[in-house]
PDB file of C-alpha atoms in Angstrom:
ATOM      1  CA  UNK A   1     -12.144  13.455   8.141  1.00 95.00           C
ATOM      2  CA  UNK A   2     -11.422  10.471   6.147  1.00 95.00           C
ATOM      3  CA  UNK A   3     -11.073   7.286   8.487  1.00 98.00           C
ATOM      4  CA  UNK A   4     -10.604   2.960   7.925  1.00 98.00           C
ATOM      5  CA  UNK A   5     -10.888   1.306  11.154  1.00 98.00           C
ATOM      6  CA  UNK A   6      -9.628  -2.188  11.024  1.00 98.00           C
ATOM      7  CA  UNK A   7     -10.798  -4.789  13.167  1.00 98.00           C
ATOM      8  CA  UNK A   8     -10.879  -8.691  13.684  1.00 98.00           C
ATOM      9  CA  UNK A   9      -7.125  -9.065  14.115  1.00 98.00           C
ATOM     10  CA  UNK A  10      -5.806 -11.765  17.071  1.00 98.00           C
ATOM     11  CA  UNK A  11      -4.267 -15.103  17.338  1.00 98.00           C
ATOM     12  CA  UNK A  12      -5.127 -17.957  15.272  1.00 98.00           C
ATOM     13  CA  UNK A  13      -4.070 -21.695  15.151  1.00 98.00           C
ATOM     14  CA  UNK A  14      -2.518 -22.777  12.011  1.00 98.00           C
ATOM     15  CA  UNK A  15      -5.256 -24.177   9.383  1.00 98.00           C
ATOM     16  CA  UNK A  16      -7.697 -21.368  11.381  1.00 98.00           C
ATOM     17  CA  UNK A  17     -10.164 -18.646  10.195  1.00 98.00           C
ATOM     18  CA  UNK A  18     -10.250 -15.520  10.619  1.00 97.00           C
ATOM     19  CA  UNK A  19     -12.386 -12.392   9.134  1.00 98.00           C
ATOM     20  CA  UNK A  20     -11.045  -8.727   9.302  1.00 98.00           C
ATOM     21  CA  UNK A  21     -13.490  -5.579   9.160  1.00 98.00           C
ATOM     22  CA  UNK A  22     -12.787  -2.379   8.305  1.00 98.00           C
ATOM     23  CA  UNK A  23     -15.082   0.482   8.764  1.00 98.00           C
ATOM     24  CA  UNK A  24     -15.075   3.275   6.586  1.00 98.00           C
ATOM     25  CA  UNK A  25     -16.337   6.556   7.278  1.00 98.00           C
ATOM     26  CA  UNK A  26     -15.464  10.768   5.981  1.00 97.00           C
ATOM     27  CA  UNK A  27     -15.613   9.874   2.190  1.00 97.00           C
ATOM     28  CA  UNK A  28     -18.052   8.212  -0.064  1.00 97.00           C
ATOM     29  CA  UNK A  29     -17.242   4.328   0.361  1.00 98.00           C
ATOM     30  CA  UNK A  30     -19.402   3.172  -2.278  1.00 98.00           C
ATOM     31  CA  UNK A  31     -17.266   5.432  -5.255  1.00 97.00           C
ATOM     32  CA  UNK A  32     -13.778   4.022  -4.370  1.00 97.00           C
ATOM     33  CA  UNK A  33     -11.912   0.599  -5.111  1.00 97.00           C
ATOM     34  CA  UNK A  34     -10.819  -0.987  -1.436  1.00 98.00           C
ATOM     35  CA  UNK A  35      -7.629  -2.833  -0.576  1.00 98.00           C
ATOM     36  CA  UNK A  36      -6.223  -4.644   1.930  1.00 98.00           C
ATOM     37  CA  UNK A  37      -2.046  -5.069   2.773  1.00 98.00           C
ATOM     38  CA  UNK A  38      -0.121  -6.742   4.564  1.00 98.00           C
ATOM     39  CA  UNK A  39       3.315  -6.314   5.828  1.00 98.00           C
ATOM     40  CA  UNK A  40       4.970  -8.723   8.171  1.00 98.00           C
ATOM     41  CA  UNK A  41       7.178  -8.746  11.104  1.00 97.00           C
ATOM     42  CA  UNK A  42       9.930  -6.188  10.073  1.00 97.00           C
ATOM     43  CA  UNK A  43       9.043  -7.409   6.777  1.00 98.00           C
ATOM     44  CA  UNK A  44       8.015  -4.902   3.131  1.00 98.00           C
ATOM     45  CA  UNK A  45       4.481  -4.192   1.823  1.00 98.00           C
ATOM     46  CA  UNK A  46       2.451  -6.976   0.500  1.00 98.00           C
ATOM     47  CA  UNK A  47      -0.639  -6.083  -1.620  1.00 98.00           C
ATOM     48  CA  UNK A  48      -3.190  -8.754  -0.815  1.00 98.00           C
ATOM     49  CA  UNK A  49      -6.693  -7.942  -2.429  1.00 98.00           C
ATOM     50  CA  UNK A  50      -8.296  -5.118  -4.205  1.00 97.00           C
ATOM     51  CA  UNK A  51     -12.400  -5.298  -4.631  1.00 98.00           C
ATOM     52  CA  UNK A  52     -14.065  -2.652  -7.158  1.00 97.00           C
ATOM     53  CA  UNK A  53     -16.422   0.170  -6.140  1.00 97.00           C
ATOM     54  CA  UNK A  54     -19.500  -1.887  -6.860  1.00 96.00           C
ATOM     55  CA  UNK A  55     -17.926  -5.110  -5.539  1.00 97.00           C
ATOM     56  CA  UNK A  56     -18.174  -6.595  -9.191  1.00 97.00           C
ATOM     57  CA  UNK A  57     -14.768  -7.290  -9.951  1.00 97.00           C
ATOM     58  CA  UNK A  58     -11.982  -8.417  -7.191  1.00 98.00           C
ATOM     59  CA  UNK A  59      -7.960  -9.439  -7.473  1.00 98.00           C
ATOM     60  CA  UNK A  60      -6.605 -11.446  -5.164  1.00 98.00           C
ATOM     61  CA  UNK A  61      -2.457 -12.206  -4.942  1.00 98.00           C
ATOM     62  CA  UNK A  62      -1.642 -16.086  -6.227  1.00 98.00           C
ATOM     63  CA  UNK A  63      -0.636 -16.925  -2.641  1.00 98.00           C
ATOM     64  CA  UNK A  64      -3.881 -16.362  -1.082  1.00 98.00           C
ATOM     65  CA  UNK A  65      -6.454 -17.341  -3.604  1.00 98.00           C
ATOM     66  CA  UNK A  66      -8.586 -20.045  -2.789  1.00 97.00           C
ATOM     67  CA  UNK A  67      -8.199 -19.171   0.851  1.00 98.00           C
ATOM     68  CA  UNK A  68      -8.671 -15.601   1.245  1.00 98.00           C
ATOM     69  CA  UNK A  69     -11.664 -13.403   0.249  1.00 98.00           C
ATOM     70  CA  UNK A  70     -12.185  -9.453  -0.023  1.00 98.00           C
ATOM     71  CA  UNK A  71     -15.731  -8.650  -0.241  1.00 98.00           C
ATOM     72  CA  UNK A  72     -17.502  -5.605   1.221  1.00 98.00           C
ATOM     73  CA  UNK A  73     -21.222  -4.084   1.989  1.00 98.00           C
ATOM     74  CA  UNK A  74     -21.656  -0.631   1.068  1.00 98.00           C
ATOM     75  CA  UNK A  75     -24.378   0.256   2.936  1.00 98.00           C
ATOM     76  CA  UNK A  76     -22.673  -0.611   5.825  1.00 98.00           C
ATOM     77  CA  UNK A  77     -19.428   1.342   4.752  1.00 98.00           C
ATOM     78  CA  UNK A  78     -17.594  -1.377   5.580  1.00 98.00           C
ATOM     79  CA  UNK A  79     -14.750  -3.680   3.500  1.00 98.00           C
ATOM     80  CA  UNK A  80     -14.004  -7.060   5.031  1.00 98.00           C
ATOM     81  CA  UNK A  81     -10.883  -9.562   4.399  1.00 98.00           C
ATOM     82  CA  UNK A  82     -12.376 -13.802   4.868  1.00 98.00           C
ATOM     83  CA  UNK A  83      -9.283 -15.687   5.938  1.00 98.00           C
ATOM     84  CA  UNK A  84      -8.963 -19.500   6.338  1.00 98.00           C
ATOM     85  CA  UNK A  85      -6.394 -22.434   6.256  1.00 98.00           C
ATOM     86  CA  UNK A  86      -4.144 -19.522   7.833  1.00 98.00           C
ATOM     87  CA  UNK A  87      -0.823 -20.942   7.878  1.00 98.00           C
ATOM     88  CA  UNK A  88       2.299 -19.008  10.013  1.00 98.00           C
ATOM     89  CA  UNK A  89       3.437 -17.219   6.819  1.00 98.00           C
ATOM     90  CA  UNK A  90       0.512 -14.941   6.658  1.00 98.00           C
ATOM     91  CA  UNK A  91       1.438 -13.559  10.190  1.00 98.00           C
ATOM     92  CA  UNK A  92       1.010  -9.539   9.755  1.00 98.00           C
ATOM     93  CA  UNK A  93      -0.112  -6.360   9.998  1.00 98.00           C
ATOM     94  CA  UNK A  94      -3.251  -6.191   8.021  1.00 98.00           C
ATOM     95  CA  UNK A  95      -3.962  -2.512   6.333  1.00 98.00           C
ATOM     96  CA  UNK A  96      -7.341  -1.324   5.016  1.00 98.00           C
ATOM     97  CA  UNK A  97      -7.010   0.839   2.580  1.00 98.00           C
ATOM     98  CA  UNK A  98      -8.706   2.978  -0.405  1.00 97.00           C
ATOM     99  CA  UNK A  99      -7.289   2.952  -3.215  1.00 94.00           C
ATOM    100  CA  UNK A 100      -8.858   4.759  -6.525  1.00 89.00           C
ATOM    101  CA  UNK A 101     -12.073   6.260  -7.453  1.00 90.00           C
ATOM    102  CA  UNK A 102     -14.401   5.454  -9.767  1.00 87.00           C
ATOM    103  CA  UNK A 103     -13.289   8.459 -11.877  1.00 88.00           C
ATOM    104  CA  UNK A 104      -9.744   9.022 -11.369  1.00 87.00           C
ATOM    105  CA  UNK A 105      -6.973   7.890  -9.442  1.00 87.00           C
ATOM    106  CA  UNK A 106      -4.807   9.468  -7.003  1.00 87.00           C
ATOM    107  CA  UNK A 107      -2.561   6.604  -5.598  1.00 90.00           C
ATOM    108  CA  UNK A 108      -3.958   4.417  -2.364  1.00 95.00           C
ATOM    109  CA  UNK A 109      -4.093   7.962  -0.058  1.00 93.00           C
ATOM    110  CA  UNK A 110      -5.812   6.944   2.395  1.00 97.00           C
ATOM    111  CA  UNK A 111      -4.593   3.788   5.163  1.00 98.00           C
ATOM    112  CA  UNK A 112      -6.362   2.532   8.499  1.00 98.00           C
ATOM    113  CA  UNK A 113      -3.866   1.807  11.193  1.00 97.00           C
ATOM    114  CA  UNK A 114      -3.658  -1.843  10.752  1.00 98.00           C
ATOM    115  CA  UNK A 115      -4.684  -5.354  12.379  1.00 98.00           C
ATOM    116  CA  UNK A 116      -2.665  -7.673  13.483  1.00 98.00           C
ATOM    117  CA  UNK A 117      -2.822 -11.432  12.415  1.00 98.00           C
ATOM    118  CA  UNK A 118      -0.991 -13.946  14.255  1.00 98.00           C
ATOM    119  CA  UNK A 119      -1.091 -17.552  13.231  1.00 98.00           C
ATOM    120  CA  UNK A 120       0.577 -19.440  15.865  1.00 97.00           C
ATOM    121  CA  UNK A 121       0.185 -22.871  18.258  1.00 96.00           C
TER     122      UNK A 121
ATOM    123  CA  UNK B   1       4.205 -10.935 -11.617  1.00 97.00           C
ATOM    124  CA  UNK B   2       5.738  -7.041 -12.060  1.00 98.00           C
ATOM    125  CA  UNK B   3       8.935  -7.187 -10.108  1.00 98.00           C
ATOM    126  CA  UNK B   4      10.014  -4.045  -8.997  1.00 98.00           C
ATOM    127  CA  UNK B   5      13.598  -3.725  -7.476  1.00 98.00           C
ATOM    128  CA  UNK B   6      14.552  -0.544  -5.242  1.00 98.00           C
ATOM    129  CA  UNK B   7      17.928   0.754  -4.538  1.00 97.00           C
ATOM    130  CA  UNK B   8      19.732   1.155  -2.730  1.00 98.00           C
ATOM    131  CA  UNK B   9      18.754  -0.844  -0.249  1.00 98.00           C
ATOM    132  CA  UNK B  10      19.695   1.686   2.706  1.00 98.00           C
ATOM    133  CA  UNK B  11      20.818   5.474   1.854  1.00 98.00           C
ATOM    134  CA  UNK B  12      22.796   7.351   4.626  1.00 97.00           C
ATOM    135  CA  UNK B  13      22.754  10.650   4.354  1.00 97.00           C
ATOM    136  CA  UNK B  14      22.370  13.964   6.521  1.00 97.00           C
ATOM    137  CA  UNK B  15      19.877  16.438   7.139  1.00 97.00           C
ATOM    138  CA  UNK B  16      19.908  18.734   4.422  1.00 97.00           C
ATOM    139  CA  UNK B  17      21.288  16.201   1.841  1.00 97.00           C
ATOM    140  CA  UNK B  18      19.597  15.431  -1.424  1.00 98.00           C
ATOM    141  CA  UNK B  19      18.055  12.100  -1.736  1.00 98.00           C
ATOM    142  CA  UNK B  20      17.516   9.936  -4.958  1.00 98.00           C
ATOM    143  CA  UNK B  21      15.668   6.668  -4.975  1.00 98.00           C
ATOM    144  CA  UNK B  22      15.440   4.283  -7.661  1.00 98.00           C
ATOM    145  CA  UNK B  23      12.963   1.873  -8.554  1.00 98.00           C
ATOM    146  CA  UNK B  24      13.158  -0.176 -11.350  1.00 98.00           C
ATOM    147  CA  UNK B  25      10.311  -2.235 -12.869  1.00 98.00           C
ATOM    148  CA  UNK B  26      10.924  -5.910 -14.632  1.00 98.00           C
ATOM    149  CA  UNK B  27       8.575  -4.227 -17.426  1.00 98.00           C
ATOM    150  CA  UNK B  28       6.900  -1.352 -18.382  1.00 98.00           C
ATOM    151  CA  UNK B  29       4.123   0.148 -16.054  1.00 98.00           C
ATOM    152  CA  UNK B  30       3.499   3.079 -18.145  1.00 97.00           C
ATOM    153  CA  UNK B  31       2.729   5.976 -15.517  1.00 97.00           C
ATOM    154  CA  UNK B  32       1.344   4.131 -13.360  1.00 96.00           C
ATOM    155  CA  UNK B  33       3.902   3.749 -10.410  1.00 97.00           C
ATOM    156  CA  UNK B  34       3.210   5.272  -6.497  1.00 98.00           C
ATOM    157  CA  UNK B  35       5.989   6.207  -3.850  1.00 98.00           C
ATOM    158  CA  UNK B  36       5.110   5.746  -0.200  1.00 98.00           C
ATOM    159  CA  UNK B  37       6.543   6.462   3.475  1.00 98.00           C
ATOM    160  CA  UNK B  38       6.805   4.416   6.185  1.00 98.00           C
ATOM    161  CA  UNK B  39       7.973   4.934   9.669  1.00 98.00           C
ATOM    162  CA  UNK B  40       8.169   2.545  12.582  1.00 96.00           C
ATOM    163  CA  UNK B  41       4.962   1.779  14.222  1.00 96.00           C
ATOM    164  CA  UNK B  42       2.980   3.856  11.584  1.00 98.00           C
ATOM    165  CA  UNK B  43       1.034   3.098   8.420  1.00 98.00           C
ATOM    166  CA  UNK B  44       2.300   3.805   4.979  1.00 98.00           C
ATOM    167  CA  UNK B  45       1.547   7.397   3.457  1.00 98.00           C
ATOM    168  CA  UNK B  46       1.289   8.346   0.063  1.00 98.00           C
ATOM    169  CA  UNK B  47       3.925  10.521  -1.425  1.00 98.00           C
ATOM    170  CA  UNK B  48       3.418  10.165  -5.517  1.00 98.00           C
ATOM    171  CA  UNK B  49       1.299   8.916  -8.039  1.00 97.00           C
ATOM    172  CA  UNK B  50       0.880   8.431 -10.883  1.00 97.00           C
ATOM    173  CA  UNK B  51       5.223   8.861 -11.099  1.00 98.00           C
ATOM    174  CA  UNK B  52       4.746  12.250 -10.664  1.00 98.00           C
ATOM    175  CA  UNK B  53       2.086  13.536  -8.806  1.00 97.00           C
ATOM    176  CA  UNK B  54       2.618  14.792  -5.515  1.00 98.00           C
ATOM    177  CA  UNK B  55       0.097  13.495  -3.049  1.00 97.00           C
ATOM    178  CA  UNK B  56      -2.244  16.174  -1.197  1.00 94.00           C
ATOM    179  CA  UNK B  57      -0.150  17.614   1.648  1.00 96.00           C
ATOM    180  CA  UNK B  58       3.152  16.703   0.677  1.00 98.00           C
ATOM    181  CA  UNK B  59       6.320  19.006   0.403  1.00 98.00           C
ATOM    182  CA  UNK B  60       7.537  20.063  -2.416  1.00 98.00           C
ATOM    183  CA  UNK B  61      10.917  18.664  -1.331  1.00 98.00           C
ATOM    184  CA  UNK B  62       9.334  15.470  -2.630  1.00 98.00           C
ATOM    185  CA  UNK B  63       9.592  15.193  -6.539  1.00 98.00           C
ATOM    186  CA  UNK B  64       8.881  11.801  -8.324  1.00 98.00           C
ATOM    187  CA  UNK B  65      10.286  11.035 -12.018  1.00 98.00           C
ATOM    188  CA  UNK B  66      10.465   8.612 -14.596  1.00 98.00           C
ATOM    189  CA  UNK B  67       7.605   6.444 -16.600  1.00 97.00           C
ATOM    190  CA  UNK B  68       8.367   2.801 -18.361  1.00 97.00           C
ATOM    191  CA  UNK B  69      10.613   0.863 -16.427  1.00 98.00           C
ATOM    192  CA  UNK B  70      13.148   3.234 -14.334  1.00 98.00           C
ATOM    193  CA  UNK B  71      11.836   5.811 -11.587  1.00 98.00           C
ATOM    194  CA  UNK B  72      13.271   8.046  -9.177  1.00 98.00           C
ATOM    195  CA  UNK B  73      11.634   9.714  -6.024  1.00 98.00           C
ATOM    196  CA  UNK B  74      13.940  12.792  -5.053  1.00 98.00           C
ATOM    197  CA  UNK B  75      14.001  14.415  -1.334  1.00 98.00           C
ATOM    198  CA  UNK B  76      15.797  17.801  -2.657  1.00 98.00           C
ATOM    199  CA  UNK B  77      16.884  18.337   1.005  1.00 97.00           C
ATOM    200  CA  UNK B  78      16.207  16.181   3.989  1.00 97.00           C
ATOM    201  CA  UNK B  79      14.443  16.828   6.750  1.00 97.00           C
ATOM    202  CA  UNK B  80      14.719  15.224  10.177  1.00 96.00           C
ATOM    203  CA  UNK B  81      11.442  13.719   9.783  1.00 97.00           C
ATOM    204  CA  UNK B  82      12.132  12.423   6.335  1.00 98.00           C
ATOM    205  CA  UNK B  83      14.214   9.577   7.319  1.00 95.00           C
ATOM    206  CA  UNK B  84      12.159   6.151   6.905  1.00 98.00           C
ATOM    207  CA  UNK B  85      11.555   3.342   4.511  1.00 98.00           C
ATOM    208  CA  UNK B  86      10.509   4.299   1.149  1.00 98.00           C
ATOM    209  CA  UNK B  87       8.040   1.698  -1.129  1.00 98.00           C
ATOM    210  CA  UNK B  88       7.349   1.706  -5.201  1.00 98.00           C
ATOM    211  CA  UNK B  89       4.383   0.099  -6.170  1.00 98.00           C
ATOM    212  CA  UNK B  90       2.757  -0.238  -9.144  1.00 98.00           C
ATOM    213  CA  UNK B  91      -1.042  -0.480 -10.219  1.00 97.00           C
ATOM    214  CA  UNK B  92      -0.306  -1.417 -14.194  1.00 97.00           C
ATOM    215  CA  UNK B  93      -1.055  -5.178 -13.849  1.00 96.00           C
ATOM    216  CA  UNK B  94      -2.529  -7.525 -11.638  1.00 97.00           C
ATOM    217  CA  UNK B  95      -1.062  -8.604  -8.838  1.00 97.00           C
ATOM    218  CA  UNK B  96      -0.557  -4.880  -7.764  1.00 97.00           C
ATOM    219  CA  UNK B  97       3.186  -5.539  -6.551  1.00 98.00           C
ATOM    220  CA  UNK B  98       5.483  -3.312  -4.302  1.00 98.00           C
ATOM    221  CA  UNK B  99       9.497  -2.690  -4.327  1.00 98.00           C
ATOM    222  CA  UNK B 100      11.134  -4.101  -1.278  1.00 98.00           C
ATOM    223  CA  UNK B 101      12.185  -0.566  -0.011  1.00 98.00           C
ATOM    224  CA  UNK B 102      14.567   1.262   0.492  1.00 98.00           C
ATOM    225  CA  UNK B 103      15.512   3.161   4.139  1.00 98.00           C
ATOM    226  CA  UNK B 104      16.640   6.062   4.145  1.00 98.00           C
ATOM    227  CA  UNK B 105      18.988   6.498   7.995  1.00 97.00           C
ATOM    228  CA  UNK B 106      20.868   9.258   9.094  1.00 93.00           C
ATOM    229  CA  UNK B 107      24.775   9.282   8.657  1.00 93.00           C
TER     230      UNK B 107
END
């Protein structure tokens, strides 16, 4: 069974860091592209960061580069999301995802059941 | 940026209505456009990709159409468990970017 456990999630003071885990495990991590989005309170889907099968190429959205950093181990199975100068606005639910193969795509199928961020006083 | 604008916004309908979605994209994304479900307290679940593809598992109640710029994600009758918020997204540039949604209620 394919499963993405996130982890890391909690409260945060503004200007704070924060780094998310997700563990993989039922597939083969080290064939598919990784993503992480976020959605917050009663808020749409927000793609943050997408990292490449081999971890050579990554994409992050404008409004979190420079602070914000997908990388992951594959050995370890795991993806991980590097947060800092958090600011209120990126208060959310954080998803782990996989998104396509190295071969083919078939849409991001697969979602863990989310970490939440909260950047608060 | 990809903009991609849903409507409508909210669709009330009954069980055993049809349902038709509409995303629209501010340019063309090819094929390469995804539908997904969301209900309260859950994570998102793939429906469609590629515009048309039905996901693994999903009814066949679920059609997706349309390539370029205009798509539409059909529920040919609605189930109880159908009714939630439905996302676009596409994967044709960077940023990936998602529709705002559109929720689909019971009348």
């Amino acid at each position: 069974e394919v499963q993405l456990v996130e982890s890391g999630g909690g409260l945060v003071q503004p200007g704070g860091s924060l780094r998310l885990s997700c563990a993989a495990s039922g597939f083969t991590f080290r064939d598919y592209w990784m993503t992480w989005v976020r959605q917050a309170p009663g808020k749409g889907l927000e793609w943050v960061a997408s990292i490449k099968a081999d971890g050579s190429e990554k994409h992050h959205v404008d409004s979190v580069k420079g602070r914000f950093t997908i990388s992951r181990d594959n050995a370890q199975n795991s993806l991980y999301l590097q947060l800092s100068s958090l600011t209120a606005e990126d208060t959310a639910v954080y998803y782990c995802a996989r998104a396509g193969h190295t071969n083919y795509w078939r849409g991001i199928g697969c979602w863990g059941q989310g970490t939440l961020v909260t950047v608060s006083s | 940026e990809i903009v991609l604008t849903q409507s409508p916004a909210t669709l009330s309908l009954s069980p055993g209505e049809r349902g038709t979605l509409s995303c629209r994209a501010s340019q063309s994304v090819s094929s390469d456009l995804a539908w997904y479900q969301q209900k309260p307290g859950q994570a998102p679940r793939l429906l469609i990709y590629d515009a048309s593809n039905r996901a693994t598992g999903i009814p066949a109640r679920f059609s997706g159409s349309g390539s370029g710029a205009d798509f539409t994600l059909t529920i040919s009758s609605l189930e109880p468990e159908d009714f939630a918020v439905y996302y676009c997204q596409q994967r044709r540039n960077w940023p990936w970017t998602f529709g705002q949604g559109t929720k689909v209620e019971i009348k």
